[in-house]
């Protein structure tokens, strides 16, 4: 069972916007930054968002992140077929001095 | 371009040992903390271990502490994970991952391609 809670799946049609939630606690999301990773077809994950809402170079601005209290969200607008894959949130946990991940959310573009 | 090349994964029996290695290129290796993150078949990501950029600090998840040992050789741009007393639930693809430091400020920036460890009798 993952420390951070994500929905198992979300879906949308091309051009739509989807939001993936990530719920944690004070010891992880509450007092630390949240990151988001995308994994496509079992390949190595790719960093999408860091420090709650920052995009690395190369990540389009239709991808955005936010955090409030012990929850975070990843929004992907203007959905495209290549957005299909697994999305994971992650945060440092002060209680166990470890990185913790969400269980992952499968995004399907219908 | 940054490249992390993982190796060392293999089939092994419960109670056995394996040593994973990761060779980095294209980045200032001694400026990065190195991590191992694993993914069991059909499951999500799990952080396993980290070592600071100079090697002086190491971190382990509760699930592997006392059994795994992470080390690095900055002269060879290499990080290793010595895995002992392996269990069936250690079966996973292990990814080598670089981050600026072991802290929430610094995400997992670069990932290796992964190496498969299979523990089975």
XYZ file of C-alpha atoms in Angstrom:
231
model
C 0.000 0.000 0.000
C 1.448 3.346 -1.087
C 1.926 6.207 1.342
C 0.494 8.767 -1.087
C -2.992 8.168 -2.492
C -3.818 8.595 -6.157
C -6.837 7.520 -8.214
C -6.221 4.317 -10.136
C -7.260 5.818 -13.434
C -8.460 8.928 -15.201
C -9.498 9.470 -18.796
C -10.323 12.211 -21.237
C -10.785 12.931 -24.905
C -8.245 14.763 -27.048
C -8.154 18.455 -26.218
C -9.747 18.019 -22.804
C -8.170 18.752 -19.448
C -7.696 16.114 -16.765
C -6.626 16.468 -13.163
C -4.846 13.800 -11.118
C -4.943 14.137 -7.353
C -2.400 13.017 -4.776
C -3.209 12.895 -1.080
C -0.706 12.564 1.737
C -0.062 13.746 5.272
C 1.759 16.428 7.241
C 5.014 14.484 7.247
C 5.238 14.207 3.465
C 3.219 16.546 1.245
C 2.298 18.827 4.152
C 5.838 20.036 4.811
C 7.714 19.063 1.650
C 7.694 19.663 -2.071
C 5.793 17.408 -4.451
C 7.114 15.999 -7.736
C 5.290 14.300 -10.568
C 6.641 11.671 -12.955
C 5.284 10.219 -16.182
C 5.996 6.633 -17.211
C 5.060 5.462 -20.664
C 4.889 1.774 -21.609
C 7.255 0.579 -18.882
C 10.073 2.897 -19.913
C 12.026 4.840 -17.319
C 9.938 7.546 -15.635
C 10.348 11.151 -16.697
C 10.205 14.195 -14.419
C 7.178 16.383 -15.202
C 6.843 18.711 -12.202
C 9.136 19.514 -9.263
C 8.819 21.810 -6.232
C 5.015 21.553 -6.507
C 4.582 23.590 -9.664
C 7.875 23.932 -11.544
C 8.329 22.459 -15.020
C 11.701 21.211 -16.245
C 12.730 22.489 -19.641
C 10.974 20.583 -22.394
C 7.742 19.993 -20.470
C 4.944 21.967 -22.153
C 2.989 24.610 -20.257
C -0.243 22.655 -20.715
C 1.129 20.558 -17.841
C 0.852 22.178 -14.418
C 1.098 21.248 -10.759
C -0.295 22.649 -7.552
C -0.318 21.885 -3.849
C -2.602 22.786 -0.986
C -2.088 21.492 2.527
C -1.529 17.743 2.378
C -2.793 17.316 -1.191
C -1.384 18.007 -4.623
C -2.715 17.942 -8.158
C -1.369 17.502 -11.649
C -3.341 19.052 -14.491
C -2.833 18.183 -18.135
C -4.697 20.341 -20.634
C -5.091 19.951 -24.382
C -4.886 16.157 -24.019
C -2.967 14.303 -26.698
C -2.649 10.597 -27.387
C 1.004 10.682 -26.351
C -0.062 11.720 -22.837
C -1.273 8.174 -22.183
C 0.681 6.439 -19.460
C 1.177 6.149 -15.725
C 1.603 9.211 -13.530
C 3.203 9.143 -10.095
C 3.417 11.769 -7.376
C 6.278 11.727 -4.891
C 7.380 13.586 -1.792
C 10.016 13.300 0.929
C 8.689 11.881 4.203
C 10.268 13.476 7.266
C 9.064 10.697 9.572
C 10.969 7.909 7.856
C 13.599 9.991 5.996
C 12.545 8.419 2.740
C 11.028 9.375 -0.567
C 7.467 8.094 -0.876
C 5.420 7.629 -4.021
C 1.775 7.447 -4.874
C 0.475 4.201 -6.302
C 0.227 5.675 -9.778
C -2.643 6.818 -11.982
C -3.250 5.450 -15.452
C -4.235 8.158 -17.920
C -6.213 7.008 -20.940
C -6.935 9.280 -23.880
C -10.202 8.068 -25.375
C 23.447 13.992 -23.145
C 23.205 12.455 -19.699
C 23.320 8.662 -19.649
C 22.892 6.311 -16.709
C 23.555 2.686 -17.615
C 22.301 0.148 -15.069
C 23.550 -3.419 -14.972
C 23.852 -6.458 -12.746
C 20.274 -7.656 -12.600
C 19.821 -11.425 -12.842
C 17.720 -14.335 -11.597
C 18.680 -15.473 -8.120
C 17.305 -17.558 -5.267
C 15.872 -16.348 -1.963
C 18.670 -15.625 0.469
C 21.105 -14.883 -2.322
C 23.107 -11.765 -3.141
C 23.469 -9.513 -6.156
C 25.422 -6.370 -6.899
C 23.910 -3.756 -9.190
C 26.022 -1.096 -10.852
C 25.300 2.136 -12.653
C 27.769 4.083 -14.762
C 27.018 7.735 -15.411
C 28.168 10.018 -18.206
C 27.328 13.487 -19.435
C 26.916 15.024 -15.976
C 29.144 16.236 -13.186
C 28.783 12.971 -11.290
C 30.316 14.164 -8.040
C 27.720 16.948 -7.869
C 24.770 14.565 -7.800
C 23.258 12.353 -5.166
C 22.474 8.917 -6.546
C 19.416 6.829 -5.823
C 17.970 3.433 -6.592
C 14.239 3.230 -7.269
C 12.543 -0.080 -7.991
C 9.361 -1.222 -9.643
C 7.919 -4.663 -9.031
C 6.179 -6.294 -12.022
C 2.907 -4.497 -12.700
C 3.336 -2.285 -9.627
C 4.281 1.292 -8.829
C 7.555 2.974 -8.002
C 9.353 2.455 -4.695
C 12.405 4.397 -3.542
C 15.072 2.039 -2.210
C 18.244 3.893 -1.296
C 20.312 7.031 -1.790
C 23.898 8.188 -1.337
C 25.014 11.794 -1.086
C 27.241 13.352 -3.730
C 30.457 12.806 -1.761
C 29.349 9.427 -0.462
C 29.359 10.390 3.174
C 25.650 9.942 3.794
C 23.485 6.969 2.907
C 19.748 6.425 3.199
C 17.595 3.299 2.969
C 13.933 2.456 2.908
C 12.659 0.379 5.806
C 12.066 -2.544 3.440
C 15.767 -2.937 2.550
C 17.642 -1.413 5.497
C 20.164 -3.849 6.956
C 20.178 -5.981 3.798
C 21.227 -3.549 1.055
C 24.300 -1.323 0.919
C 24.752 1.609 -1.461
C 28.175 2.976 -2.381
C 29.758 5.156 -5.033
C 33.124 5.676 -6.682
C 33.350 9.219 -7.983
C 36.629 8.442 -9.777
C 34.728 5.955 -11.940
C 31.353 7.746 -12.102
C 29.790 4.637 -10.663
C 27.201 3.850 -8.013
C 26.539 0.339 -6.751
C 23.873 -1.430 -4.757
C 24.943 -4.546 -2.889
C 21.836 -6.599 -2.195
C 22.037 -9.393 0.389
C 19.489 -11.767 1.907
C 17.289 -11.283 -1.115
C 13.604 -12.053 -0.801
C 10.936 -12.884 -3.362
C 9.398 -9.446 -2.839
C 12.673 -7.794 -3.925
C 11.832 -8.886 -7.470
C 11.675 -5.707 -9.524
C 13.255 -3.544 -12.160
C 15.834 -1.383 -10.391
C 16.441 2.107 -11.762
C 19.535 4.153 -11.048
C 18.489 7.800 -10.582
C 20.419 11.069 -10.220
C 19.266 14.044 -8.159
C 21.060 17.234 -7.091
C 20.841 16.197 -3.450
C 18.911 13.954 -1.095
C 16.204 16.425 -0.156
C 12.691 17.327 -1.174
C 14.057 20.368 -3.004
C 15.708 18.120 -5.545
C 13.671 15.694 -7.656
C 14.815 12.582 -9.470
C 16.233 14.272 -12.521
C 17.903 11.564 -14.607
C 16.952 7.881 -14.805
C 18.742 4.790 -16.037
C 16.987 2.255 -18.238
C 16.570 -0.210 -15.370
C 17.898 -3.673 -14.662
C 15.686 -6.644 -13.732
C 16.232 -8.580 -10.519
C 14.245 -11.787 -10.186
C 14.237 -13.632 -6.874
C 12.619 -17.029 -7.087
C 13.154 -20.569 -5.905
